[in-house]
Each structure stands twice: as C-alpha cells, then as structure tokens.
mmCIF file of C-alpha atoms and ligand atoms in Angstrom:
data_model
loop_
_atom_site.group_PDB
_atom_site.id
_atom_site.type_symbol
_atom_site.label_atom_id
_atom_site.label_comp_id
_atom_site.label_asym_id
_atom_site.label_seq_id
_atom_site.Cartn_x
_atom_site.Cartn_y
_atom_site.Cartn_z
ATOM 1 C CA MET U 23 23.167 -75.325 -19.806
ATOM 2 C CA SER U 24 19.158 -76.185 -20.692
ATOM 3 C CA HIS U 25 16.128 -74.393 -19.012
ATOM 4 C CA SER U 26 13.534 -75.787 -21.130
ATOM 5 C CA PRO U 27 10.790 -77.754 -18.700
ATOM 6 C CA LEU U 28 10.083 -80.421 -17.715
ATOM 7 C CA GLN U 29 7.298 -81.589 -18.398
ATOM 8 C CA VAL U 30 4.866 -83.207 -16.179
ATOM 9 C CA PRO U 31 0.993 -84.354 -16.530
ATOM 10 C CA ILE U 32 -1.599 -82.098 -14.811
ATOM 11 C CA VAL U 33 -5.352 -82.469 -14.351
ATOM 12 C CA GLN U 34 -7.585 -80.330 -12.658
ATOM 13 C CA LEU U 35 -9.306 -82.117 -10.254
ATOM 14 C CA ASP U 36 -11.623 -79.122 -9.356
ATOM 15 C CA HIS U 37 -13.814 -78.478 -11.930
ATOM 16 C CA ALA U 38 -15.864 -75.214 -11.802
ATOM 17 C CA GLY U 39 -13.694 -73.738 -13.566
ATOM 18 C CA ASP U 40 -12.459 -70.718 -11.902
ATOM 19 C CA LEU U 41 -8.792 -72.193 -10.624
ATOM 20 C CA PRO U 42 -5.779 -71.394 -13.072
ATOM 21 C CA LEU U 43 -2.723 -73.798 -12.875
ATOM 22 C CA PRO U 44 0.316 -73.563 -10.049
ATOM 23 C CA GLU U 45 1.809 -70.725 -11.392
ATOM 24 C CA TYR U 46 5.152 -69.413 -11.287
ATOM 25 C CA ALA U 47 5.169 -65.923 -9.867
ATOM 26 C CA SER U 48 7.986 -64.827 -11.246
ATOM 27 C CA ASP U 49 10.888 -65.843 -13.759
ATOM 28 C CA HIS U 50 13.089 -67.820 -11.796
ATOM 29 C CA ALA U 51 11.322 -69.499 -9.684
ATOM 30 C CA SER U 52 11.825 -72.404 -7.719
ATOM 31 C CA GLY U 53 7.767 -73.672 -6.946
ATOM 32 C CA VAL U 54 4.228 -72.965 -8.333
ATOM 33 C CA ASP U 55 2.224 -71.342 -5.745
ATOM 34 C CA LEU U 56 -0.380 -73.909 -5.279
ATOM 35 C CA LEU U 57 -3.970 -73.029 -4.655
ATOM 36 C CA ALA U 58 -6.112 -72.671 -1.752
ATOM 37 C CA ALA U 59 -9.415 -75.428 -3.776
ATOM 38 C CA VAL U 60 -11.643 -74.845 -0.867
ATOM 39 C CA GLU U 61 -15.520 -73.840 -1.784
ATOM 40 C CA GLU U 62 -15.731 -71.837 1.060
ATOM 41 C CA PRO U 63 -13.656 -69.274 3.312
ATOM 42 C CA LEU U 64 -11.405 -71.322 6.176
ATOM 43 C CA THR U 65 -10.438 -69.909 8.822
ATOM 44 C CA LEU U 66 -7.107 -71.713 10.853
ATOM 45 C CA ASP U 67 -7.736 -69.971 14.385
ATOM 46 C CA PRO U 68 -4.290 -69.921 16.361
ATOM 47 C CA GLY U 69 -3.137 -73.462 16.019
ATOM 48 C CA GLU U 70 -5.570 -74.989 15.095
ATOM 49 C CA ARG U 71 -4.692 -77.178 10.845
ATOM 50 C CA ALA U 72 -6.312 -78.093 7.792
ATOM 51 C CA LEU U 73 -5.773 -80.497 5.682
ATOM 52 C CA VAL U 74 -6.336 -78.021 2.698
ATOM 53 C CA PRO U 75 -7.492 -79.261 -0.622
ATOM 54 C CA SER U 76 -5.127 -78.007 -3.782
ATOM 55 C CA GLY U 77 -7.501 -78.774 -6.479
ATOM 56 C CA VAL U 78 -4.561 -80.641 -8.527
ATOM 57 C CA ALA U 79 -3.239 -84.028 -9.007
ATOM 58 C CA MET U 80 0.218 -85.449 -10.737
ATOM 59 C CA ALA U 81 2.381 -87.635 -13.516
ATOM 60 C CA LEU U 82 5.631 -86.572 -11.552
ATOM 61 C CA PRO U 83 8.808 -88.982 -14.190
ATOM 62 C CA PRO U 84 10.306 -91.370 -11.857
ATOM 63 C CA GLY U 85 13.724 -89.524 -11.047
ATOM 64 C CA PHE U 86 11.548 -86.603 -9.435
ATOM 65 C CA GLU U 87 9.526 -85.693 -6.490
ATOM 66 C CA ALA U 88 7.718 -82.381 -5.484
ATOM 67 C CA GLN U 89 8.191 -80.828 -1.912
ATOM 68 C CA VAL U 90 5.118 -78.753 -0.121
ATOM 69 C CA ARG U 91 6.868 -75.645 1.212
ATOM 70 C CA PRO U 92 5.434 -72.499 2.928
ATOM 71 C CA ARG U 93 4.726 -69.885 1.659
ATOM 72 C CA SER U 94 7.542 -67.144 3.625
ATOM 73 C CA GLY U 95 4.464 -64.031 3.585
ATOM 74 C CA LEU U 96 1.754 -66.161 4.701
ATOM 75 C CA ALA U 97 4.459 -67.402 7.750
ATOM 76 C CA ALA U 98 5.762 -64.034 8.285
ATOM 77 C CA LYS U 99 2.966 -62.179 8.113
ATOM 78 C CA GLN U 100 0.020 -64.072 9.521
ATOM 79 C CA GLY U 101 2.345 -66.913 11.290
ATOM 80 C CA VAL U 102 0.146 -70.100 9.047
ATOM 81 C CA THR U 103 2.898 -72.984 7.481
ATOM 82 C CA VAL U 104 2.657 -75.562 6.417
ATOM 83 C CA LEU U 105 2.675 -78.198 9.516
ATOM 84 C CA ASN U 106 5.004 -81.704 7.266
ATOM 85 C CA THR U 107 7.383 -79.047 5.982
ATOM 86 C CA PRO U 108 8.426 -79.631 3.195
ATOM 87 C CA GLY U 109 5.459 -82.023 2.628
ATOM 88 C CA THR U 110 6.283 -85.040 -0.133
ATOM 89 C CA ILE U 111 4.590 -85.634 -3.685
ATOM 90 C CA ASP U 112 6.020 -89.083 -4.644
ATOM 91 C CA ALA U 113 6.400 -90.036 -8.184
ATOM 92 C CA ASP U 114 3.796 -92.733 -8.180
ATOM 93 C CA TYR U 115 0.616 -90.610 -6.555
ATOM 94 C CA ARG U 116 -1.935 -89.419 -8.693
ATOM 95 C CA GLY U 117 -3.910 -88.219 -5.783
ATOM 96 C CA GLU U 118 -4.637 -85.763 -4.881
ATOM 97 C CA ILE U 119 -2.281 -82.507 -3.580
ATOM 98 C CA LYS U 120 -3.463 -81.539 -0.463
ATOM 99 C CA VAL U 121 -1.383 -79.053 2.163
ATOM 100 C CA ILE U 122 -1.243 -79.107 5.348
ATOM 101 C CA LEU U 123 -1.456 -76.273 6.828
ATOM 102 C CA ILE U 124 -1.216 -74.482 10.746
ATOM 103 C CA ASN U 125 -1.726 -71.550 12.159
ATOM 104 C CA LEU U 126 0.711 -71.047 14.848
ATOM 105 C CA GLY U 127 0.215 -67.236 14.489
ATOM 106 C CA ALA U 128 -2.118 -65.181 17.093
ATOM 107 C CA GLU U 129 -5.038 -64.463 15.659
ATOM 108 C CA PRO U 130 -7.597 -66.251 13.345
ATOM 109 C CA VAL U 131 -6.075 -66.357 9.978
ATOM 110 C CA THR U 132 -8.735 -66.854 6.500
ATOM 111 C CA LEU U 133 -8.238 -69.046 3.122
ATOM 112 C CA ALA U 134 -10.827 -67.556 1.192
ATOM 113 C CA ARG U 135 -10.799 -69.704 -2.715
ATOM 114 C CA GLY U 136 -7.343 -69.235 -4.863
ATOM 115 C CA ASP U 137 -5.754 -67.866 -2.159
ATOM 116 C CA ARG U 138 -1.633 -69.102 -2.537
ATOM 117 C CA MET U 139 -1.038 -71.143 0.881
ATOM 118 C CA ALA U 140 1.991 -72.831 -0.611
ATOM 119 C CA GLN U 141 4.449 -73.744 -3.618
ATOM 120 C CA LEU U 142 5.843 -76.520 -4.850
ATOM 121 C CA VAL U 143 9.155 -77.376 -6.008
ATOM 122 C CA VAL U 144 9.777 -80.376 -8.271
ATOM 123 C CA ALA U 145 12.978 -81.478 -7.589
ATOM 124 C CA PRO U 146 14.849 -84.437 -8.858
ATOM 125 C CA VAL U 147 16.393 -88.048 -6.017
ATOM 126 C CA THR U 148 18.279 -90.135 -6.009
ATOM 127 C CA ARG U 149 17.373 -93.924 -4.724
ATOM 128 C CA VAL U 150 19.769 -96.309 -3.068
ATOM 129 C CA ALA U 151 20.132 -99.687 -3.727
ATOM 130 C CA TRP U 152 21.748 -101.382 -0.310
ATOM 131 C CA GLU U 153 25.065 -102.437 0.254
ATOM 132 C CA PRO U 154 25.361 -103.871 3.696
ATOM 133 C CA ARG U 155 28.705 -103.985 5.938
ATOM 134 C CA ASP U 156 30.125 -104.903 9.420
ATOM 135 C CA ASP U 157 31.455 -101.348 9.587
ATOM 136 C CA LEU U 158 31.947 -98.239 7.597
ATOM 137 C CA ASP U 159 35.350 -96.494 6.238
ATOM 138 C CA GLU U 160 37.145 -93.475 8.596
ATOM 139 C CA THR U 161 36.889 -90.095 8.714
ATOM 140 C CA ALA U 162 38.117 -87.760 10.348
ATOM 141 C CA ARG U 163 34.081 -86.795 11.576
ATOM 142 C CA GLY U 164 34.171 -90.067 12.797
ATOM 143 C CA GLY U 165 30.656 -90.725 14.509
ATOM 144 C CA GLY U 166 30.455 -86.859 15.737
ATOM 145 C CA GLY U 167 28.001 -85.122 15.162
ATOM 146 C CA PHE U 168 25.092 -83.089 16.918
ATOM 147 C CA GLY U 169 27.760 -79.738 17.505
ATOM 148 C CA SER U 170 30.703 -81.187 17.341
ATOM 149 C CA THR U 171 33.099 -79.346 16.094
ATOM 150 C CA GLY U 172 34.350 -75.723 16.932
ATOM 151 C CA VAL U 173 35.996 -74.737 20.281
ATOM 152 C CA GLY U 174 34.805 -75.979 23.208
ATOM 153 C CA SER U 175 32.273 -78.431 20.744
ATOM 154 C CA GLY U 176 29.271 -75.387 21.955
ATOM 155 C CA VAL U 177 26.435 -74.993 19.648
HETATM 156 O O1 LIG R 23 1.400 -82.593 2.158
HETATM 157 C C1 LIG R 23 2.077 -83.609 1.132
HETATM 158 C C2 LIG R 23 2.751 -85.723 1.602
HETATM 159 C C3 LIG R 23 1.943 -86.775 1.209
HETATM 160 N N1 LIG R 23 0.269 -85.911 0.279
HETATM 161 C C4 LIG R 23 0.012 -86.888 -1.048
HETATM 162 C C5 LIG R 23 2.275 -87.641 -1.797
HETATM 163 C C6 LIG R 23 2.516 -88.197 -1.122
HETATM 164 O O2 LIG R 23 2.878 -89.382 -2.498
HETATM 165 C C7 LIG R 23 1.316 -88.624 -0.486
HETATM 166 C C8 LIG R 23 1.996 -89.863 1.302
HETATM 167 O O3 LIG R 23 2.577 -88.694 1.235
HETATM 168 P P1 LIG R 23 3.551 -89.586 2.358
HETATM 169 O O4 LIG R 23 4.570 -90.466 2.173
HETATM 170 O O5 LIG R 23 4.202 -88.216 3.089
HETATM 171 O O6 LIG R 23 3.038 -90.034 3.668
HETATM 172 P P2 LIG R 23 2.714 -90.782 5.087
HETATM 173 O O7 LIG R 23 2.362 -90.931 6.077
HETATM 174 O O8 LIG R 23 4.061 -91.660 4.721
HETATM 175 O O9 LIG R 23 1.779 -91.498 3.875
HETATM 176 P P3 LIG R 23 2.178 -93.014 2.672
HETATM 177 O O10 LIG R 23 1.517 -94.417 3.780
HETATM 178 O O11 LIG R 23 1.194 -92.951 1.926
HETATM 179 O O12 LIG R 23 3.287 -93.046 2.232
HETATM 180 O O13 LIG R 23 0.286 -88.484 0.509
HETATM 181 C C9 LIG R 23 0.118 -85.006 0.076
HETATM 182 O O14 LIG R 23 -1.008 -84.754 -0.989
HETATM 183 N N2 LIG R 23 0.520 -83.287 0.557
HETATM 184 MG MG1 LIG R 24 5.240 -92.835 3.251
#
C-alpha cells in the first residue's frame, strides 16, 4: 500500500510569518495540528466559546473532506473541545479554516498565538445519487435501533 501524501494547495492568510504550516506531530499521526492564529492571547471563560482563526485556507481535491477534531490533551487537561466536532471542511471551501472551541471546564483557559488548538484529518468522502423507491429490502434488524439488540433490549 502506498503512503504517498495527498498534495493539497494551502495559503497562509496570516502574514506575520511566525506560524509554521499545520504539521503532523508524529510519523503516522492522523491529523495535522491547527494553530491558533490569534494576535493576542485568547481567554475562554467556563462555558464560553469562540470562533478561532487557523490562519490557513486550502483547496482539497474533490472526493475529500477535512475534519476538525479536538485534541484529547486539551480536553482532558483543560476541558476545551471543538463544539461542532467533527467540523466539516468541504472540498470546495476556500475560506479560512476556523475552529469553534468551547471551554467545558471549570477554569478559564488561555490560548496563546501559535498554540495547537485542534487537529485536522483529511479523509475520503463518498457522495450518493439517490434511487427513490417505494420500499427497501428486508433485513434481520429492520427498523430496530437505539438499543434494540441484546438481552432485554436494554442499553
Ligand atoms: O469547524 C468548521 C466547520 C466549517 N468550516 C468552514 C468550512 C466548511 O466548508 C464551511 C461550511 O461548514 P458547514 O457546512 O459545517 O456549515 P453550515 O452551517 O452548513 O454553513 P454553509 O451553509 O456555509 O455550508 O465552513 C470551518 O472553517 N470550520
Ligand atoms: Mg453546510
């Protein structure tokens, strides 16, 4: 299996020049870390959310998306997560990638410029063409869901 990376055009919208491109933090990390491209430190009070710029825009090839996911360290240590996780970056989006962070912890959390705030995972997507029908094929599960399987159908 080939591991050659997907080539993705990227633009650094933040022109200060001190922020590197989003990078993979280990050899086989799934996501690149998105950096907070804030001019001044940003403090999120408990319960507060913010739309935080990443400083980058990209042109994903058709057939791919990017998912904005939380970093577990930030979540476990400080209670900060991505409100709309996984955020969806469409292949035809050319604007700045922004991260909706929320502080679910009990203490204020401050993000400094360049702090790694979330991770971005590029993944293939399948688009569908609907085939309208009057009914669907039968399966053992049928319409059962929401805890329908197992002893007593409990949770
Ligand atoms: O966490 C996110 C989620 C989305 N976006 C950008 C890229 C995405 O392609 C666009 C639209 O996102 P989405 O479809 O989730 O939002 P919407 O509320 O449906 O807006 P729209 O009507 O623009 O699609 O916003 C981000 O920068 N960060
Ligand atoms: Mg949308």
